[in-house]
């Protein structure tokens, strides 16, 4: 984001440090953030996408606002649905896989300009999770929290209930790996990438909308592709 400054370099530095490459490699060019995410994924022995992600040319960049790429093993992962709900949920990856599944193919567009065409996602509709938890009537918004300890996002209740807003665990036919925010992340398909909270740990139903991490740096709450943040990208 203006954030090439804020979104990637900390993780980049840490990963380069791990590899003993040092700061000089940062000058190597834009390919490096993609490669670093691949490396971050490959660093996890449990990450099924790690090796294949070493194939260059996907167009992806891997963002993290913290000092690294956190990781929770799918077998230990839990997603909570809390706040103003009739019954709080704590869901495992198996619980999510047992729910009605939705597939969606969309371009993924970052507000900084990069776009990855035709990304295949699979997961569960956020609306289905809100229904299952019994989100109470009259609630205005939903807040998402990352287990990276820092990142948050939010949507209005109407946005959250759209059928192109998913809690996803599968990307291009494989489990979502560490670098892409696995094992479970949010996908807000009609909005810029910053709405799609990686390493998702909780979903909270709230009576008022609480702006997310990047909104605190001036990015639009309503992040529609092509009609927000002063951009005119073609929506997908
Ligand atoms: N937890 C967390 N989620 C995040 C981010 C982040 O830094 N941390 N970056 C956001 C931004 S700006 C984009 S464009 C996408 C990038 O997803 P990717 O890293 O899988 O390419 O994740 C979004 N979700
Ligand atoms: Mo982004």
CSV table of C-alpha atoms and ligand atoms in Angstrom, one decimal:
chain,number,residue,atom,x,y,z
A,1,UNK,CA,0.0,0.0,0.0
A,2,UNK,CA,1.6,3.4,0.4
A,3,UNK,CA,2.5,0.7,2.3
A,4,UNK,CA,5.0,-1.0,0.2
A,5,UNK,CA,6.4,1.1,3.0
A,6,UNK,CA,4.2,-0.3,5.7
A,7,UNK,CA,2.8,-3.6,4.5
A,8,UNK,CA,5.9,-5.7,3.6
A,9,UNK,CA,9.3,-4.6,4.6
A,10,UNK,CA,9.3,-5.7,8.2
A,11,UNK,CA,8.5,-9.3,7.2
A,12,UNK,CA,10.9,-9.0,4.3
A,13,UNK,CA,13.8,-8.0,6.6
A,14,UNK,CA,13.0,-10.7,9.1
A,15,UNK,CA,12.9,-13.4,6.4
A,16,UNK,CA,16.1,-12.1,4.8
A,17,UNK,CA,17.7,-12.2,8.2
A,18,UNK,CA,16.7,-15.8,8.6
A,19,UNK,CA,18.2,-16.6,5.3
A,20,UNK,CA,21.4,-14.6,6.1
A,21,UNK,CA,20.9,-12.4,3.1
A,22,UNK,CA,20.8,-9.1,4.8
A,23,UNK,CA,19.5,-5.7,3.6
A,24,UNK,CA,21.3,-5.6,0.3
A,25,UNK,CA,18.8,-8.0,-1.3
A,26,UNK,CA,16.0,-5.7,-0.6
A,27,UNK,CA,17.3,-3.6,-3.6
A,28,UNK,CA,16.9,-6.6,-5.9
A,29,UNK,CA,13.5,-5.6,-7.2
A,30,UNK,CA,9.7,-6.2,-6.9
A,31,UNK,CA,10.0,-9.9,-7.5
A,32,UNK,CA,11.5,-10.3,-4.1
A,33,UNK,CA,8.3,-9.7,-2.0
A,34,UNK,CA,6.7,-12.5,-4.0
A,35,UNK,CA,9.7,-14.8,-3.5
A,36,UNK,CA,9.9,-13.9,0.1
A,37,UNK,CA,6.3,-15.0,0.7
A,38,UNK,CA,7.2,-18.2,-1.0
A,39,UNK,CA,10.1,-18.7,1.2
A,40,UNK,CA,8.0,-17.8,4.3
A,41,UNK,CA,5.6,-20.5,3.2
A,42,UNK,CA,8.5,-23.0,2.5
A,43,UNK,CA,9.9,-22.3,6.0
A,44,UNK,CA,6.9,-24.1,7.4
A,45,UNK,CA,7.4,-27.8,7.1
A,46,UNK,CA,3.6,-28.3,7.3
A,47,UNK,CA,2.8,-25.9,4.5
A,48,UNK,CA,1.5,-27.8,1.6
A,49,UNK,CA,1.8,-24.8,-0.7
A,50,UNK,CA,5.4,-24.1,0.2
A,51,UNK,CA,7.2,-25.9,-2.6
A,52,UNK,CA,4.9,-25.2,-5.4
A,53,UNK,CA,4.9,-21.6,-4.4
A,54,UNK,CA,8.6,-21.4,-5.3
A,55,UNK,CA,7.4,-21.4,-9.0
A,56,UNK,CA,7.7,-17.8,-10.0
A,57,UNK,CA,5.3,-15.7,-12.0
A,58,UNK,CA,2.1,-16.0,-10.1
A,59,UNK,CA,1.7,-12.3,-9.7
A,60,UNK,CA,1.1,-12.6,-6.0
A,61,UNK,CA,2.7,-10.6,-3.3
A,62,UNK,CA,2.6,-11.6,0.2
A,63,UNK,CA,1.7,-9.0,2.8
A,64,UNK,CA,2.2,-8.9,6.5
A,65,UNK,CA,2.1,-5.8,8.8
A,66,UNK,CA,3.8,-7.6,11.6
A,67,UNK,CA,7.4,-8.8,11.9
A,68,UNK,CA,6.7,-12.1,10.2
A,69,UNK,CA,4.3,-14.6,8.8
A,70,UNK,CA,2.5,-16.3,11.7
A,71,UNK,CA,1.5,-19.9,11.4
A,72,UNK,CA,-1.0,-22.2,13.0
A,73,UNK,CA,-1.2,-25.8,12.0
A,74,UNK,CA,-4.6,-26.7,10.5
A,75,UNK,CA,-5.0,-29.4,13.2
A,76,UNK,CA,-4.7,-26.8,16.0
A,77,UNK,CA,-6.5,-23.9,14.3
A,78,UNK,CA,-9.7,-22.5,15.7
A,79,UNK,CA,-12.0,-19.7,14.5
A,80,UNK,CA,-14.4,-18.1,16.9
A,81,UNK,CA,-17.6,-16.3,16.1
A,82,UNK,CA,-18.4,-14.0,19.0
A,83,UNK,CA,-20.0,-10.7,20.0
A,84,UNK,CA,-23.8,-10.2,19.8
A,85,UNK,CA,-24.7,-13.7,18.8
A,86,UNK,CA,-27.1,-16.2,20.4
A,87,UNK,CA,-24.5,-18.9,20.6
A,88,UNK,CA,-20.8,-18.3,20.3
A,89,UNK,CA,-18.9,-20.7,18.0
A,90,UNK,CA,-15.5,-22.2,18.1
A,91,UNK,CA,-14.8,-23.9,14.8
A,92,UNK,CA,-12.0,-26.2,13.6
A,93,UNK,CA,-10.9,-26.6,10.0
A,94,UNK,CA,-12.9,-29.8,10.0
A,95,UNK,CA,-16.0,-28.0,11.1
A,96,UNK,CA,-15.6,-25.5,8.2
A,97,UNK,CA,-15.1,-28.4,5.8
A,98,UNK,CA,-18.3,-30.0,7.0
A,99,UNK,CA,-20.4,-26.9,6.3
A,100,UNK,CA,-22.0,-26.1,2.9
A,101,UNK,CA,-19.1,-25.1,0.6
A,102,UNK,CA,-18.9,-22.3,-1.9
A,103,UNK,CA,-16.5,-21.8,-4.8
A,104,UNK,CA,-15.7,-18.4,-6.3
A,105,UNK,CA,-13.3,-17.4,-9.1
A,106,UNK,CA,-12.3,-13.8,-9.1
A,107,UNK,CA,-9.4,-11.5,-9.8
A,108,UNK,CA,-7.6,-10.5,-6.6
A,109,UNK,CA,-6.8,-6.8,-6.6
A,110,UNK,CA,-4.6,-4.9,-4.2
A,111,UNK,CA,-5.2,-1.1,-3.8
A,112,UNK,CA,-1.5,-0.6,-4.7
A,113,UNK,CA,-2.2,-1.8,-8.2
A,114,UNK,CA,-1.2,-5.4,-8.6
A,115,UNK,CA,-3.8,-7.9,-9.6
A,116,UNK,CA,-3.9,-11.7,-9.9
A,117,UNK,CA,-6.4,-12.9,-12.4
A,118,UNK,CA,-8.8,-15.8,-11.9
A,119,UNK,CA,-8.0,-16.9,-8.5
A,120,UNK,CA,-10.0,-20.0,-7.4
A,121,UNK,CA,-11.2,-19.8,-3.8
A,122,UNK,CA,-13.2,-22.2,-1.8
A,123,UNK,CA,-14.7,-22.0,1.6
A,124,UNK,CA,-17.9,-21.1,3.6
A,125,UNK,CA,-20.1,-18.1,3.2
A,126,UNK,CA,-19.6,-15.6,6.0
A,127,UNK,CA,-23.4,-15.3,6.1
A,128,UNK,CA,-23.7,-19.0,6.9
A,129,UNK,CA,-21.4,-18.6,9.9
A,130,UNK,CA,-23.4,-15.6,11.1
A,131,UNK,CA,-26.6,-17.6,10.7
A,132,UNK,CA,-25.1,-20.5,12.5
A,133,UNK,CA,-24.0,-18.3,15.4
A,134,UNK,CA,-27.4,-16.6,15.5
A,135,UNK,CA,-26.2,-13.0,14.9
A,136,UNK,CA,-28.7,-10.9,16.7
A,137,UNK,CA,-31.2,-8.6,15.0
A,138,UNK,CA,-30.2,-5.0,14.5
A,139,UNK,CA,-26.5,-5.5,14.6
A,140,UNK,CA,-24.6,-3.1,12.3
A,141,UNK,CA,-21.3,-4.6,11.7
A,142,UNK,CA,-18.8,-7.4,11.8
A,143,UNK,CA,-15.1,-7.2,13.0
A,144,UNK,CA,-12.4,-9.6,11.9
A,145,UNK,CA,-9.2,-10.2,13.9
A,146,UNK,CA,-6.0,-11.9,12.7
A,147,UNK,CA,-4.0,-14.2,14.9
A,148,UNK,CA,-1.0,-12.1,13.8
A,149,UNK,CA,-2.0,-10.0,16.8
A,150,UNK,CA,-2.3,-6.7,14.9
A,151,UNK,CA,-4.4,-6.8,11.8
A,152,UNK,CA,-8.2,-6.2,11.9
A,153,UNK,CA,-10.9,-5.5,9.4
A,154,UNK,CA,-14.6,-4.8,9.4
A,155,UNK,CA,-17.6,-4.8,7.2
A,156,UNK,CA,-21.2,-3.5,7.6
A,157,UNK,CA,-23.7,-6.3,8.3
A,158,UNK,CA,-25.1,-5.8,4.7
A,159,UNK,CA,-21.7,-6.2,3.2
A,160,UNK,CA,-20.9,-9.2,5.4
A,161,UNK,CA,-24.0,-11.0,4.2
A,162,UNK,CA,-23.1,-10.7,0.5
A,163,UNK,CA,-22.7,-14.1,-1.2
A,164,UNK,CA,-19.2,-13.1,-2.5
A,165,UNK,CA,-17.8,-12.7,1.0
A,166,UNK,CA,-16.3,-16.0,2.2
A,167,UNK,CA,-14.2,-17.5,4.9
A,168,UNK,CA,-11.8,-19.5,2.8
A,169,UNK,CA,-9.4,-22.4,3.4
A,170,UNK,CA,-8.6,-23.4,-0.2
A,171,UNK,CA,-6.8,-21.4,-2.9
A,172,UNK,CA,-6.4,-22.7,-6.5
A,173,UNK,CA,-7.3,-26.2,-5.3
A,174,UNK,CA,-4.9,-26.4,-2.4
A,175,UNK,CA,-5.1,-25.6,1.3
A,176,UNK,CA,-4.2,-22.0,1.9
A,177,UNK,CA,-0.6,-21.9,3.1
A,178,UNK,CA,1.2,-19.7,5.6
A,179,UNK,CA,2.2,-16.9,3.3
A,180,UNK,CA,-1.4,-16.4,2.0
A,181,UNK,CA,-2.9,-16.3,5.5
A,182,UNK,CA,-3.8,-19.9,6.1
A,183,UNK,CA,-5.1,-22.1,7.2
A,184,UNK,CA,-8.2,-19.8,7.1
A,185,UNK,CA,-8.6,-16.2,5.8
A,186,UNK,CA,-11.3,-13.9,4.8
A,187,UNK,CA,-12.1,-13.2,1.1
A,188,UNK,CA,-14.1,-10.0,0.4
A,189,UNK,CA,-14.2,-10.5,-3.3
A,190,UNK,CA,-15.7,-7.2,-4.5
A,191,UNK,CA,-13.3,-5.1,-2.4
A,192,UNK,CA,-9.6,-4.3,-2.5
A,193,UNK,CA,-7.3,-6.9,-0.9
A,194,UNK,CA,-6.9,-5.2,2.4
A,195,UNK,CA,-10.4,-6.2,3.4
A,196,UNK,CA,-9.5,-9.9,3.1
A,197,UNK,CA,-8.0,-10.4,6.6
A,198,UNK,CA,-5.3,-13.1,6.6
A,199,UNK,CA,-4.7,-15.6,9.4
A,200,UNK,CA,-8.3,-15.1,10.5
A,201,UNK,CA,-8.9,-15.9,14.2
A,202,UNK,CA,-12.2,-14.3,15.2
A,203,UNK,CA,-15.3,-12.9,13.8
A,204,UNK,CA,-17.2,-10.6,16.1
A,205,UNK,CA,-20.8,-9.3,15.6
A,206,UNK,CA,-21.0,-5.7,16.8
A,207,UNK,CA,-23.6,-3.0,17.2
A,208,UNK,CA,-21.3,-0.4,15.7
A,209,UNK,CA,-18.7,-0.5,12.9
A,210,UNK,CA,-15.1,-0.4,14.1
A,211,UNK,CA,-12.6,0.6,11.4
A,212,UNK,CA,-9.9,-1.8,10.5
A,213,UNK,CA,-6.1,-1.6,10.4
A,214,UNK,CA,-5.6,0.2,7.0
A,215,UNK,CA,-8.6,2.4,7.6
A,216,UNK,CA,-6.6,3.8,10.4
A,217,UNK,CA,-4.1,4.9,7.8
A,218,UNK,CA,-6.7,6.6,5.6
A,219,UNK,CA,-7.9,3.8,3.3
A,220,UNK,CA,-11.6,3.7,2.6
A,221,UNK,CA,-13.9,1.6,4.8
A,222,UNK,CA,-16.0,0.8,1.7
A,223,UNK,CA,-13.2,-0.6,-0.4
A,224,UNK,CA,-15.1,-1.5,-3.6
A,225,UNK,CA,-12.8,-2.3,-6.5
A,226,UNK,CA,-12.9,0.5,-9.1
A,227,UNK,CA,-14.9,3.0,-6.9
A,228,UNK,CA,-12.9,3.7,-3.8
A,229,UNK,CA,-9.5,5.0,-2.7
A,230,UNK,CA,-9.5,7.2,-5.8
A,231,UNK,CA,-8.9,4.3,-8.1
A,232,UNK,CA,-10.7,3.3,-11.3
A,233,UNK,CA,-9.7,-0.4,-11.7
A,234,UNK,CA,-12.2,-2.5,-13.6
A,235,UNK,CA,-14.3,-4.4,-11.1
A,236,UNK,CA,-14.4,-8.2,-11.6
B,1,LIG,N1,-3.4,-10.2,8.7
B,1,LIG,C1,-3.1,-9.6,7.5
B,1,LIG,N2,-4.1,-9.6,6.5
B,1,LIG,C2,-3.9,-8.9,5.4
B,1,LIG,C3,-2.8,-8.2,5.2
B,1,LIG,C4,-1.8,-8.1,6.2
B,1,LIG,O1,-0.7,-7.5,6.1
B,1,LIG,N3,-2.0,-8.8,7.4
B,1,LIG,N4,-2.6,-7.4,4.0
B,1,LIG,C5,-3.8,-7.2,3.2
B,1,LIG,C6,-3.5,-6.7,1.9
B,1,LIG,S1,-3.2,-5.1,1.7
B,1,LIG,C7,-3.7,-7.5,0.8
B,1,LIG,S2,-3.5,-6.9,-0.8
B,1,LIG,C8,-3.9,-8.9,0.9
B,1,LIG,C9,-2.7,-9.7,0.3
B,1,LIG,O2,-2.9,-11.1,0.4
B,1,LIG,P1,-1.7,-12.0,0.1
B,1,LIG,O3,-0.6,-11.7,1.1
B,1,LIG,O4,-2.2,-13.4,0.3
B,1,LIG,O5,-1.3,-11.7,-1.3
B,1,LIG,O6,-4.0,-9.4,2.3
B,1,LIG,C10,-4.7,-8.4,3.1
B,1,LIG,N5,-4.9,-9.1,4.4
B,2,LIG,MO1,-3.3,-4.6,-0.5
